[in-house]
Amino acid sequence: MAKLDEKIGFIGGGNMAFAIGSGLVRCGIVKASQVQVSGPHIENLQRWRDLGAVTCDDNCMVLEHTDIVFICVKPHMLTPCAEQLKYKHVPSAKDASKLVVSVLTGTSLQTLQEAFSFMGSSELKVIRTMPNTSVQVGEGCTVYTGNARVSHHDLEKIHLMLNALGLAQQVPESMIDAVTGVAGCGPAFVYTIIEALADGGVKQGVPRQMALQFAAQTLLGAAKTVLLTGKHPAVLRDEVCSPGGATIVGVHELEKGNLRSTLINAVEKSSQRSAELGKK
């Protein structure tokens, strides 16, 4: 696998940042010594130090000393974070070559460009991404898009990094909120389904831990079958449903419970909420 020579920075060292950073180190894209992370409470960054990364409590240090900077603060903290960086930032020729990569839900490229305009609005390179938490196990789903200043070579670097953590794809910015509803929020929906399947097993007499393992493995296997066969899920479902058998009876119960409609509605509401968060 290709490797990067750039220094990778994380402003904000929370769970998503650590999932990305540790994943990049684990798969060999970068060495731990190339990673620098900042957070308001240095004691909360111990796992980064265990990884071998450089840690500090000064966001500006990360911005100044790294080449690809992931912004991993909460969306409502973007403005105060950028104001703090602006106050301490010393403009240099390096600003034009830096990549600012956001993982902030619902935060548009325009908002990001405005927040980091102190680095030179006409030269600033900004990439907006939407990863999901499954990047922590190398099975993430991430979409990304860049502003006009981002070159094809820049996008190749980002794709290399994000695709190493699962599946990554460039999409128009107008699609990101919709993908958030499917992939960004989707793991929570799936965890709920796994828990419910396991509860069903427990109700029928299967031990709890066994039921959870079977439910999770069943979803993993079904998902892999969709990806590897390329068959439509409806076709695969029909292959399992024998006439008058146990599966079609269960599928009928799902239909009576409006599972499909409920999931469609969940994606729609989550997509709408993502867009709303970006407007606040």
GROMACS .gro file of C-alpha atoms in nm:
model
  280
    1MET     CA    1   0.000   0.000   0.000
    2ALA     CA    2   0.120   0.351  -0.085
    3LYS     CA    3   0.247   0.568   0.197
    4LEU     CA    4   0.236   0.942   0.258
    5ASP     CA    5   0.530   1.159   0.361
    6GLU     CA    6   0.312   1.446   0.483
    7LYS     CA    7   0.260   1.527   0.848
    8ILE     CA    8  -0.101   1.466   0.951
    9GLY     CA    9  -0.267   1.688   1.211
   10PHE     CA   10  -0.586   1.652   1.413
   11ILE     CA   11  -0.743   1.951   1.581
   12GLY     CA   12  -0.964   1.771   1.828
   13GLY     CA   13  -0.864   1.425   1.947
   14GLY     CA   14  -1.202   1.261   2.006
   15ASN     CA   15  -1.336   0.926   1.891
   16MET     CA   16  -1.371   1.003   1.519
   17ALA     CA   17  -1.028   1.167   1.504
   18PHE     CA   18  -0.870   0.871   1.682
   19ALA     CA   19  -1.050   0.623   1.457
   20ILE     CA   20  -0.905   0.795   1.151
   21GLY     CA   21  -0.558   0.858   1.295
   22SER     CA   22  -0.508   0.514   1.446
   23GLY     CA   23  -0.648   0.354   1.132
   24LEU     CA   24  -0.398   0.534   0.910
   25VAL     CA   25  -0.112   0.421   1.135
   26ARG     CA   26  -0.245   0.066   1.159
   27CYS     CA   27  -0.265   0.020   0.782
   28GLY     CA   28   0.076   0.180   0.723
   29ILE     CA   29  -0.033   0.493   0.533
   30VAL     CA   30   0.165   0.704   0.782
   31LYS     CA   31   0.395   0.643   1.077
   32ALA     CA   32   0.276   0.742   1.423
   33SER     CA   33   0.559   0.996   1.438
   34GLN     CA   34   0.397   1.181   1.144
   35VAL     CA   35   0.078   1.239   1.344
   36GLN     CA   36   0.019   1.538   1.572
   37VAL     CA   37  -0.301   1.602   1.766
   38SER     CA   38  -0.431   1.877   1.991
   39GLY     CA   39  -0.706   1.890   2.249
   40PRO     CA   40  -0.808   2.120   2.534
   41HIS     CA   41  -0.727   1.857   2.796
   42ILE     CA   42  -0.388   1.695   2.739
   43GLU     CA   43  -0.473   1.416   2.986
   44ASN     CA   44  -0.748   1.298   2.749
   45LEU     CA   45  -0.496   1.232   2.471
   46GLN     CA   46  -0.318   0.940   2.639
   47ARG     CA   47  -0.434   0.690   2.378
   48TRP     CA   48  -0.270   0.908   2.111
   49ARG     CA   49   0.056   0.900   2.304
   50ASP     CA   50   0.022   0.524   2.339
   51LEU     CA   51  -0.010   0.515   1.961
   52GLY     CA   52   0.314   0.711   1.927
   53ALA     CA   53   0.165   1.039   1.808
   54VAL     CA   54   0.274   1.386   1.921
   55THR     CA   55   0.016   1.555   2.145
   56CYS     CA   56  -0.034   1.912   2.268
   57ASP     CA   57  -0.302   2.147   2.397
   58ASP     CA   58  -0.233   2.417   2.137
   59ASN     CA   59  -0.442   2.393   1.818
   60CYS     CA   60  -0.219   2.644   1.645
   61MET     CA   61   0.082   2.416   1.687
   62VAL     CA   62  -0.098   2.149   1.484
   63LEU     CA   63  -0.204   2.396   1.215
   64GLU     CA   64   0.148   2.536   1.179
   65HIS     CA   65   0.344   2.209   1.184
   66THR     CA   66   0.135   1.967   0.976
   67ASP     CA   67   0.052   1.944   0.606
   68ILE     CA   68  -0.293   1.780   0.612
   69VAL     CA   69  -0.505   1.911   0.900
   70PHE     CA   70  -0.822   1.730   1.006
   71ILE     CA   71  -1.071   1.956   1.184
   72CYS     CA   72  -1.247   1.726   1.431
   73VAL     CA   73  -1.419   1.963   1.673
   74LYS     CA   74  -1.795   1.973   1.725
   75PRO     CA   75  -1.976   2.180   1.458
   76HIS     CA   76  -2.077   2.451   1.708
   77MET     CA   77  -1.710   2.489   1.807
   78LEU     CA   78  -1.589   2.569   1.455
   79THR     CA   79  -1.617   2.948   1.490
   80PRO     CA   80  -1.444   2.984   1.830
   81CYS     CA   81  -1.179   2.734   1.720
   82ALA     CA   82  -1.110   2.926   1.399
   83GLU     CA   83  -1.102   3.257   1.587
   84GLN     CA   84  -0.842   3.117   1.825
   85LEU     CA   85  -0.631   2.994   1.534
   86LYS     CA   86  -0.663   3.328   1.356
   87TYR     CA   87  -0.540   3.515   1.665
   88LYS     CA   88  -0.219   3.309   1.684
   89HIS     CA   89  -0.159   3.224   1.318
   90VAL     CA   90   0.147   3.364   1.141
   91PRO     CA   91   0.079   3.373   0.763
   92SER     CA   92   0.336   3.197   0.547
   93ALA     CA   93   0.386   3.056   0.198
   94LYS     CA   94   0.305   2.711   0.339
   95ASP     CA   95  -0.060   2.809   0.386
   96ALA     CA   96  -0.127   2.766   0.013
   97SER     CA   97  -0.014   2.404   0.016
   98LYS     CA   98  -0.193   2.292   0.334
   99LEU     CA   99  -0.505   2.077   0.312
  100VAL     CA  100  -0.778   2.156   0.565
  101VAL     CA  101  -1.002   1.851   0.599
  102SER     CA  102  -1.331   1.878   0.788
  103VAL     CA  103  -1.530   1.592   0.942
  104LEU     CA  104  -1.796   1.830   1.079
  105THR     CA  105  -2.154   1.718   1.020
  106GLY     CA  106  -2.360   1.958   0.809
  107THR     CA  107  -2.081   2.215   0.769
  108SER     CA  108  -2.053   2.340   0.411
  109LEU     CA  109  -1.739   2.419   0.215
  110GLN     CA  110  -1.844   2.784   0.210
  111THR     CA  111  -1.872   2.793   0.590
  112LEU     CA  112  -1.532   2.627   0.624
  113GLN     CA  113  -1.373   2.867   0.375
  114GLU     CA  114  -1.511   3.164   0.565
  115ALA     CA  115  -1.390   3.026   0.898
  116PHE     CA  116  -1.034   2.972   0.769
  117SER     CA  117  -1.017   3.274   0.540
  118PHE     CA  118  -0.733   3.409   0.757
  119MET     CA  119  -0.511   3.158   0.575
  120GLY     CA  120  -0.582   3.332   0.244
  121SER     CA  121  -0.931   3.281   0.106
  122SER     CA  122  -0.815   3.279  -0.258
  123GLU     CA  123  -0.557   3.005  -0.196
  124LEU     CA  124  -0.717   2.799   0.079
  125LYS     CA  125  -0.761   2.426   0.009
  126VAL     CA  126  -1.060   2.281   0.194
  127ILE     CA  127  -1.202   1.930   0.179
  128ARG     CA  128  -1.531   1.834   0.340
  129THR     CA  129  -1.572   1.471   0.443
  130MET     CA  130  -1.842   1.262   0.607
  131PRO     CA  131  -1.696   0.944   0.758
  132ASN     CA  132  -1.880   0.701   0.980
  133THR     CA  133  -1.764   0.536   1.299
  134SER     CA  134  -1.686   0.206   1.129
  135VAL     CA  135  -1.355   0.354   1.014
  136GLN     CA  136  -1.232   0.241   1.358
  137VAL     CA  137  -1.237  -0.121   1.237
  138GLY     CA  138  -1.130  -0.051   0.879
  139GLU     CA  139  -1.481  -0.088   0.739
  140GLY     CA  140  -1.585   0.276   0.718
  141CYS     CA  141  -1.792   0.449   0.454
  142THR     CA  142  -1.673   0.803   0.375
  143VAL     CA  143  -1.767   1.059   0.113
  144TYR     CA  144  -1.567   1.370   0.037
  145THR     CA  145  -1.560   1.679  -0.181
  146GLY     CA  146  -1.316   1.967  -0.223
  147ASN     CA  147  -1.332   2.335  -0.307
  148ALA     CA  148  -1.203   2.480  -0.634
  149ARG     CA  149  -0.846   2.513  -0.505
  150VAL     CA  150  -0.810   2.142  -0.433
  151SER     CA  151  -0.616   1.967  -0.708
  152HIS     CA  152  -0.662   1.619  -0.848
  153HIS     CA  153  -0.338   1.520  -0.674
  154ASP     CA  154  -0.475   1.648  -0.341
  155LEU     CA  155  -0.791   1.442  -0.386
  156GLU     CA  156  -0.582   1.134  -0.464
  157LYS     CA  157  -0.407   1.173  -0.128
  158ILE     CA  158  -0.736   1.208   0.058
  159HIS     CA  159  -0.882   0.910  -0.127
  160LEU     CA  160  -0.578   0.700  -0.040
  161MET     CA  161  -0.620   0.784   0.328
  162LEU     CA  162  -0.995   0.742   0.356
  163ASN     CA  163  -1.024   0.439   0.129
  164ALA     CA  164  -0.768   0.260   0.347
  165LEU     CA  165  -1.026   0.284   0.626
  166GLY     CA  166  -1.304   0.116   0.429
  167LEU     CA  167  -1.488   0.259   0.129
  168ALA     CA  168  -1.436   0.619   0.016
  169GLN     CA  169  -1.595   0.804  -0.273
  170GLN     CA  170  -1.593   1.159  -0.406
  171VAL     CA  171  -1.943   1.305  -0.443
  172PRO     CA  172  -2.096   1.647  -0.519
  173GLU     CA  173  -2.137   1.852  -0.202
  174SER     CA  174  -2.515   1.856  -0.258
  175MET     CA  175  -2.519   1.480  -0.187
  176ILE     CA  176  -2.330   1.481   0.143
  177ASP     CA  177  -2.624   1.546   0.375
  178ALA     CA  178  -2.819   1.264   0.209
  179VAL     CA  179  -2.525   1.026   0.246
  180THR     CA  180  -2.501   1.130   0.612
  181GLY     CA  181  -2.850   0.991   0.665
  182VAL     CA  182  -2.750   0.657   0.508
  183ALA     CA  183  -2.386   0.601   0.605
  184GLY     CA  184  -2.311   0.855   0.877
  185CYS     CA  185  -2.613   0.771   1.091
  186GLY     CA  186  -2.666   0.422   0.949
  187PRO     CA  187  -2.445   0.237   1.199
  188ALA     CA  188  -2.677   0.345   1.482
  189PHE     CA  189  -2.975   0.208   1.287
  190VAL     CA  190  -2.792  -0.120   1.226
  191TYR     CA  191  -2.689  -0.151   1.592
  192THR     CA  192  -3.056  -0.120   1.681
  193ILE     CA  193  -3.141  -0.398   1.433
  194ILE     CA  194  -2.864  -0.622   1.573
  195GLU     CA  195  -2.991  -0.566   1.927
  196ALA     CA  196  -3.349  -0.643   1.822
  197LEU     CA  197  -3.247  -0.962   1.638
  198ALA     CA  198  -3.054  -1.073   1.945
  199ASP     CA  199  -3.351  -0.997   2.170
  200GLY     CA  200  -3.563  -1.214   1.944
  201GLY     CA  201  -3.313  -1.495   1.985
  202VAL     CA  202  -3.309  -1.454   2.363
  203LYS     CA  203  -3.689  -1.467   2.366
  204GLN     CA  204  -3.668  -1.801   2.189
  205GLY     CA  205  -3.412  -1.938   2.435
  206VAL     CA  206  -3.074  -1.848   2.284
  207PRO     CA  207  -2.817  -1.727   2.543
  208ARG     CA  208  -2.764  -1.349   2.526
  209GLN     CA  209  -2.398  -1.344   2.422
  210MET     CA  210  -2.452  -1.612   2.160
  211ALA     CA  211  -2.756  -1.429   2.025
  212LEU     CA  212  -2.556  -1.105   1.990
  213GLN     CA  213  -2.272  -1.283   1.809
  214PHE     CA  214  -2.509  -1.461   1.574
  215ALA     CA  215  -2.705  -1.143   1.500
  216ALA     CA  216  -2.392  -0.936   1.431
  217GLN     CA  217  -2.233  -1.209   1.217
  218THR     CA  218  -2.558  -1.249   1.023
  219LEU     CA  219  -2.561  -0.879   0.932
  220LEU     CA  220  -2.191  -0.887   0.848
  221GLY     CA  221  -2.240  -1.190   0.623
  222ALA     CA  222  -2.547  -1.047   0.452
  223ALA     CA  223  -2.372  -0.714   0.387
  224LYS     CA  224  -2.067  -0.888   0.244
  225THR     CA  225  -2.291  -1.099   0.019
  226VAL     CA  226  -2.449  -0.782  -0.125
  227LEU     CA  227  -2.107  -0.625  -0.189
  228LEU     CA  228  -1.936  -0.931  -0.334
  229THR     CA  229  -2.219  -1.072  -0.548
  230GLY     CA  230  -2.349  -0.738  -0.677
  231LYS     CA  231  -2.700  -0.879  -0.656
  232HIS     CA  232  -2.991  -0.658  -0.553
  233PRO     CA  233  -3.092  -0.718  -0.187
  234ALA     CA  234  -3.444  -0.811  -0.300
  235VAL     CA  235  -3.302  -1.088  -0.521
  236LEU     CA  236  -3.090  -1.222  -0.235
  237ARG     CA  237  -3.389  -1.208  -0.002
  238ASP     CA  238  -3.599  -1.407  -0.248
  239GLU     CA  239  -3.326  -1.671  -0.263
  240VAL     CA  240  -3.368  -1.727   0.113
  241CYS     CA  241  -3.747  -1.730   0.113
  242SER     CA  242  -3.861  -2.085   0.038
  243PRO     CA  243  -4.234  -2.124  -0.045
  244GLY     CA  244  -4.424  -2.168   0.278
  245GLY     CA  245  -4.101  -2.161   0.477
  246ALA     CA  246  -3.990  -1.996   0.799
  247THR     CA  247  -3.818  -1.695   0.638
  248ILE     CA  248  -4.112  -1.565   0.434
  249VAL     CA  249  -4.327  -1.575   0.748
  250GLY     CA  250  -4.070  -1.358   0.926
  251VAL     CA  251  -4.042  -1.120   0.629
  252HIS     CA  252  -4.421  -1.082   0.638
  253GLU     CA  253  -4.396  -0.974   1.003
  254LEU     CA  254  -4.133  -0.714   0.908
  255GLU     CA  255  -4.367  -0.578   0.643
  256LYS     CA  256  -4.657  -0.563   0.890
  257GLY     CA  257  -4.428  -0.369   1.127
  258ASN     CA  258  -4.338  -0.121   0.851
  259LEU     CA  259  -3.963  -0.185   0.896
  260ARG     CA  260  -3.878  -0.066   0.545
  261SER     CA  261  -4.087   0.250   0.575
  262THR     CA  262  -3.942   0.323   0.919
  263LEU     CA  263  -3.582   0.294   0.794
  264ILE     CA  264  -3.658   0.513   0.492
  265ASN     CA  265  -3.808   0.773   0.726
  266ALA     CA  266  -3.508   0.751   0.959
  267VAL     CA  267  -3.268   0.823   0.672
  268GLU     CA  268  -3.485   1.113   0.556
  269LYS     CA  269  -3.506   1.272   0.903
  270SER     CA  270  -3.133   1.228   0.969
  271SER     CA  271  -3.047   1.383   0.631
  272GLN     CA  272  -3.273   1.680   0.704
  273ARG     CA  273  -3.120   1.723   1.048
  274SER     CA  274  -2.770   1.718   0.903
  275ALA     CA  275  -2.865   2.003   0.671
  276GLU     CA  276  -3.025   2.194   0.960
  277LEU     CA  277  -2.712   2.162   1.175
  278GLY     CA  278  -2.511   2.326   0.898
  279LYS     CA  279  -2.740   2.627   0.895
  280LYS     CA  280  -2.715   2.698   1.268
   0.00000   0.00000   0.00000
